[in-house]
């Protein structure tokens, strides 16, 4: 197991989760870069992340903007 000390991903069933191989976060980050998406761990740092509609850069930025409106 090669779990990064800062990993907050709770999707343990994902084949790219660091607990399922010895490559750390690299496979997940590579997949997200290829798809032009944001990793789940970034979304988990934003308030009300359960309300997101997808994993795109746009989805992430909209969620961040919404969360700062309430601050």
CSV table of C-alpha atoms in Angstrom, one decimal:
chain,number,residue,atom,x,y,z
A,1,UNK,CA,0.0,0.0,0.0
A,2,UNK,CA,1.3,3.4,-0.9
A,3,UNK,CA,-1.2,5.9,0.6
A,4,UNK,CA,-0.2,9.5,0.5
A,5,UNK,CA,-0.2,11.2,3.9
A,6,UNK,CA,-2.7,13.8,2.6
A,7,UNK,CA,-5.1,11.4,0.8
A,8,UNK,CA,-8.7,12.2,1.6
A,9,UNK,CA,-10.4,10.0,-1.0
A,10,UNK,CA,-13.1,7.9,0.6
A,11,UNK,CA,-13.8,5.9,-2.6
A,12,UNK,CA,-12.0,2.7,-1.5
A,13,UNK,CA,-13.6,0.7,-4.2
A,14,UNK,CA,-11.9,2.7,-7.0
A,15,UNK,CA,-9.2,0.7,-8.7
A,16,UNK,CA,-7.0,3.8,-8.7
A,17,UNK,CA,-7.3,4.4,-4.9
A,18,UNK,CA,-3.8,4.4,-3.4
A,19,UNK,CA,-4.6,1.5,-1.1
A,20,UNK,CA,-5.2,-0.8,-4.2
A,21,UNK,CA,-1.7,-0.5,-5.7
A,22,UNK,CA,1.8,0.9,-5.0
A,23,UNK,CA,1.8,4.0,-7.2
A,24,UNK,CA,0.3,6.5,-4.8
A,25,UNK,CA,-2.0,9.2,-6.3
A,26,UNK,CA,-0.3,9.2,-9.8
A,27,UNK,CA,-2.8,7.0,-11.6
A,28,UNK,CA,-5.8,9.0,-10.3
A,29,UNK,CA,-4.2,12.3,-11.2
A,30,UNK,CA,-3.2,11.0,-14.7
A,31,UNK,CA,-6.8,9.8,-15.3
A,32,UNK,CA,-8.2,13.1,-14.2
A,33,UNK,CA,-5.8,15.2,-16.3
A,34,UNK,CA,-6.6,13.0,-19.4
A,35,UNK,CA,-10.3,13.6,-18.9
A,36,UNK,CA,-9.9,17.3,-17.9
A,37,UNK,CA,-11.4,16.6,-14.5
A,38,UNK,CA,-10.6,17.4,-10.9
A,39,UNK,CA,-9.8,14.5,-8.5
A,40,UNK,CA,-12.4,13.7,-5.8
A,41,UNK,CA,-10.0,14.7,-3.1
A,42,UNK,CA,-10.2,18.3,-4.2
A,43,UNK,CA,-14.0,18.3,-4.2
A,44,UNK,CA,-13.9,17.0,-0.6
A,45,UNK,CA,-12.2,20.1,0.6
A,46,UNK,CA,-15.2,22.3,-0.5
A,47,UNK,CA,-18.4,22.8,1.6
A,48,UNK,CA,-21.5,21.0,0.2
A,49,UNK,CA,-19.5,18.9,-2.2
A,50,UNK,CA,-22.3,16.3,-2.2
A,51,UNK,CA,-24.3,18.6,-4.4
A,52,UNK,CA,-21.9,18.6,-7.3
A,53,UNK,CA,-23.2,17.4,-10.7
A,54,UNK,CA,-19.9,16.2,-12.1
A,55,UNK,CA,-16.1,16.2,-11.9
A,56,UNK,CA,-15.2,18.8,-14.6
A,57,UNK,CA,-13.2,22.0,-14.0
A,58,UNK,CA,-16.4,23.9,-14.5
A,59,UNK,CA,-18.2,21.8,-11.9
A,60,UNK,CA,-15.4,22.4,-9.4
A,61,UNK,CA,-15.2,26.1,-10.0
A,62,UNK,CA,-19.0,26.5,-9.6
A,63,UNK,CA,-18.9,24.6,-6.4
A,64,UNK,CA,-16.1,26.7,-5.1
A,65,UNK,CA,-17.9,29.9,-6.1
A,66,UNK,CA,-21.1,28.7,-4.3
A,67,UNK,CA,-19.2,27.9,-1.2
A,68,UNK,CA,-17.5,31.3,-1.0
A,69,UNK,CA,-20.9,33.1,-1.5
A,70,UNK,CA,-21.9,31.6,1.9
A,71,UNK,CA,-18.7,32.6,3.7
